[in-house]
XYZ file of C-alpha atoms in Angstrom:
163
model
C 0.000 0.000 0.000
C 2.802 2.434 0.835
C 4.363 1.887 -2.578
C 1.188 3.162 -4.264
C 0.825 6.183 -1.950
C 4.367 7.486 -2.452
C 4.110 8.336 -6.191
C 0.739 10.021 -5.595
C 2.257 12.107 -2.808
C 5.112 13.205 -5.081
C 2.660 14.053 -7.867
C 0.631 16.143 -5.413
C 3.746 18.032 -4.380
C 4.612 18.528 -8.062
C 1.202 20.170 -8.574
C 1.886 22.479 -5.620
C 5.253 23.375 -7.162
C 3.619 24.064 -10.537
C 0.990 26.305 -8.918
C 3.739 28.258 -7.156
C 5.667 28.586 -10.433
C 2.563 29.910 -12.227
C 1.293 32.108 -9.372
C 4.374 33.293 -7.419
C 2.307 36.005 -5.731
C 0.714 33.389 -3.443
C 3.713 33.646 -1.129
C 5.009 36.930 0.303
C 8.491 36.455 -1.137
C 10.302 37.700 -4.225
C 8.473 36.433 -7.316
C 11.596 35.126 -9.034
C 12.538 33.159 -5.888
C 9.099 31.532 -5.552
C 8.948 30.768 -9.274
C 12.451 29.192 -9.260
C 11.668 27.136 -6.148
C 8.352 26.034 -7.684
C 10.014 24.880 -10.911
C 12.739 23.003 -9.027
C 10.159 21.449 -6.702
C 8.025 20.347 -9.646
C 10.951 18.753 -11.480
C 12.301 16.953 -8.401
C 8.864 15.641 -7.418
C 8.060 14.434 -10.952
C 11.369 12.572 -11.150
C 10.818 11.079 -7.672
C 7.288 9.950 -8.606
C 8.593 8.371 -11.802
C 11.429 6.547 -10.046
C 9.206 5.337 -7.195
C 6.837 3.734 -9.654
C 9.412 1.308 -11.081
C 8.905 -2.417 -10.891
C 11.509 -5.024 -11.764
C 10.545 -7.800 -14.177
C 12.241 -11.015 -15.191
C 12.993 -10.592 -18.890
C 12.620 -14.304 -19.684
C 9.405 -15.093 -17.795
C 7.812 -11.652 -17.813
C 7.098 -12.096 -14.097
C 7.364 -9.303 -11.576
C 10.282 -9.661 -9.152
C 9.151 -8.890 -5.597
C 11.069 -8.766 -2.354
C 10.193 -11.655 -0.058
C 12.080 -10.152 2.849
C 15.354 -9.785 4.694
C 16.585 -12.112 7.427
C 19.042 -10.418 9.787
C 21.192 -12.861 11.740
C 21.996 -12.058 15.388
C 25.650 -11.149 15.740
C 26.174 -12.635 19.207
C 24.606 -16.016 18.479
C 25.839 -16.745 14.963
C 29.099 -17.429 13.178
C 29.364 -15.512 9.869
C 31.633 -18.169 8.334
C 29.041 -20.873 9.021
C 26.306 -18.672 7.566
C 28.296 -18.191 4.342
C 29.021 -21.924 4.173
C 25.326 -22.775 4.649
C 24.348 -20.169 2.056
C 26.774 -21.513 -0.543
C 25.607 -25.085 0.073
C 21.982 -23.865 -0.147
C 21.190 -25.097 3.358
C 18.206 -22.817 3.938
C 16.916 -25.024 6.782
C 20.001 -24.118 8.820
C 19.646 -20.436 7.930
C 15.943 -20.454 8.842
C 16.706 -21.925 12.276
C 19.280 -19.261 13.189
C 18.075 -16.489 15.517
C 17.204 -13.200 13.861
C 17.575 -9.624 15.017
C 16.452 -6.130 14.087
C 19.627 -4.306 13.069
C 22.307 -6.887 12.419
C 25.229 -6.802 9.960
C 24.819 -10.211 8.264
C 21.624 -10.222 6.195
C 19.944 -12.561 3.718
C 17.921 -10.757 1.034
C 15.542 -12.833 -1.091
C 13.465 -11.708 -4.050
C 11.015 -13.882 -5.964
C 9.646 -14.144 -9.479
C 6.554 -16.298 -8.860
C 5.683 -16.440 -12.573
C 9.087 -17.768 -13.589
C 9.380 -19.794 -10.366
C 12.740 -18.276 -9.418
C 14.214 -16.817 -6.252
C 17.278 -14.601 -6.083
C 19.227 -14.867 -2.809
C 21.920 -12.407 -1.731
C 23.954 -12.602 1.472
C 25.358 -9.245 2.585
C 27.077 -7.593 5.499
C 28.186 -4.093 6.345
C 31.311 -2.885 8.056
C 31.746 -0.084 10.564
C 31.697 2.473 7.747
C 28.192 1.288 6.728
C 29.675 -0.064 3.519
C 27.390 -2.878 2.307
C 29.276 -5.774 0.731
C 28.189 -9.117 -0.658
C 29.528 -12.131 1.199
C 28.925 -14.434 -1.777
C 27.608 -14.327 -5.317
C 23.854 -14.214 -5.850
C 22.246 -17.647 -5.789
C 19.323 -18.262 -8.128
C 16.901 -20.979 -7.096
C 14.728 -22.259 -9.933
C 12.944 -25.444 -10.913
C 13.218 -28.141 -8.239
C 15.402 -25.934 -6.006
C 12.620 -23.343 -6.036
C 9.943 -25.935 -5.244
C 12.037 -27.479 -2.456
C 12.725 -24.170 -0.680
C 9.795 -21.810 -1.328
C 7.654 -22.921 1.626
C 10.622 -22.937 4.009
C 11.699 -19.440 2.976
C 8.165 -18.040 3.208
C 7.883 -19.516 6.709
C 11.288 -18.071 7.630
C 10.157 -14.552 6.749
C 6.768 -15.057 8.416
C 8.579 -16.054 11.614
C 10.802 -12.950 11.333
C 7.724 -10.711 11.082
C 6.168 -12.355 14.140
C 9.237 -11.604 16.292
């Protein structure tokens, strides 16, 4: 729902900017200043509305790629090397059983193309400089791998939301 509200909000602000550009006398400031601010506001808001309305599609299947969620692994109770090893061996049962947290450095991002029956899994971390880095290459689960893991991964993210 929020994704649909955001472009509308930006478009509304663009209309306000356009009105100020056309009628600068509405504000008790210098006309050229109000008109310039209105034009800039309109352009920025139109670009923001356009960019917020993007969806990602799988070129081969034509399916929309949607985020399933992010699992954040607790730093104190997990070993990053074991997480990477489990990720590379596609041991999602082990990853699902690990305790999660709210703001943790090691994170599993999963996006799904339900039409093409594919999931894209990315394991990331960030360092003290807030530099996000991938811990391994993206893993694509399709076909039998997709069928074998989809229910487990959906349950993993459902459990994360409940906590």
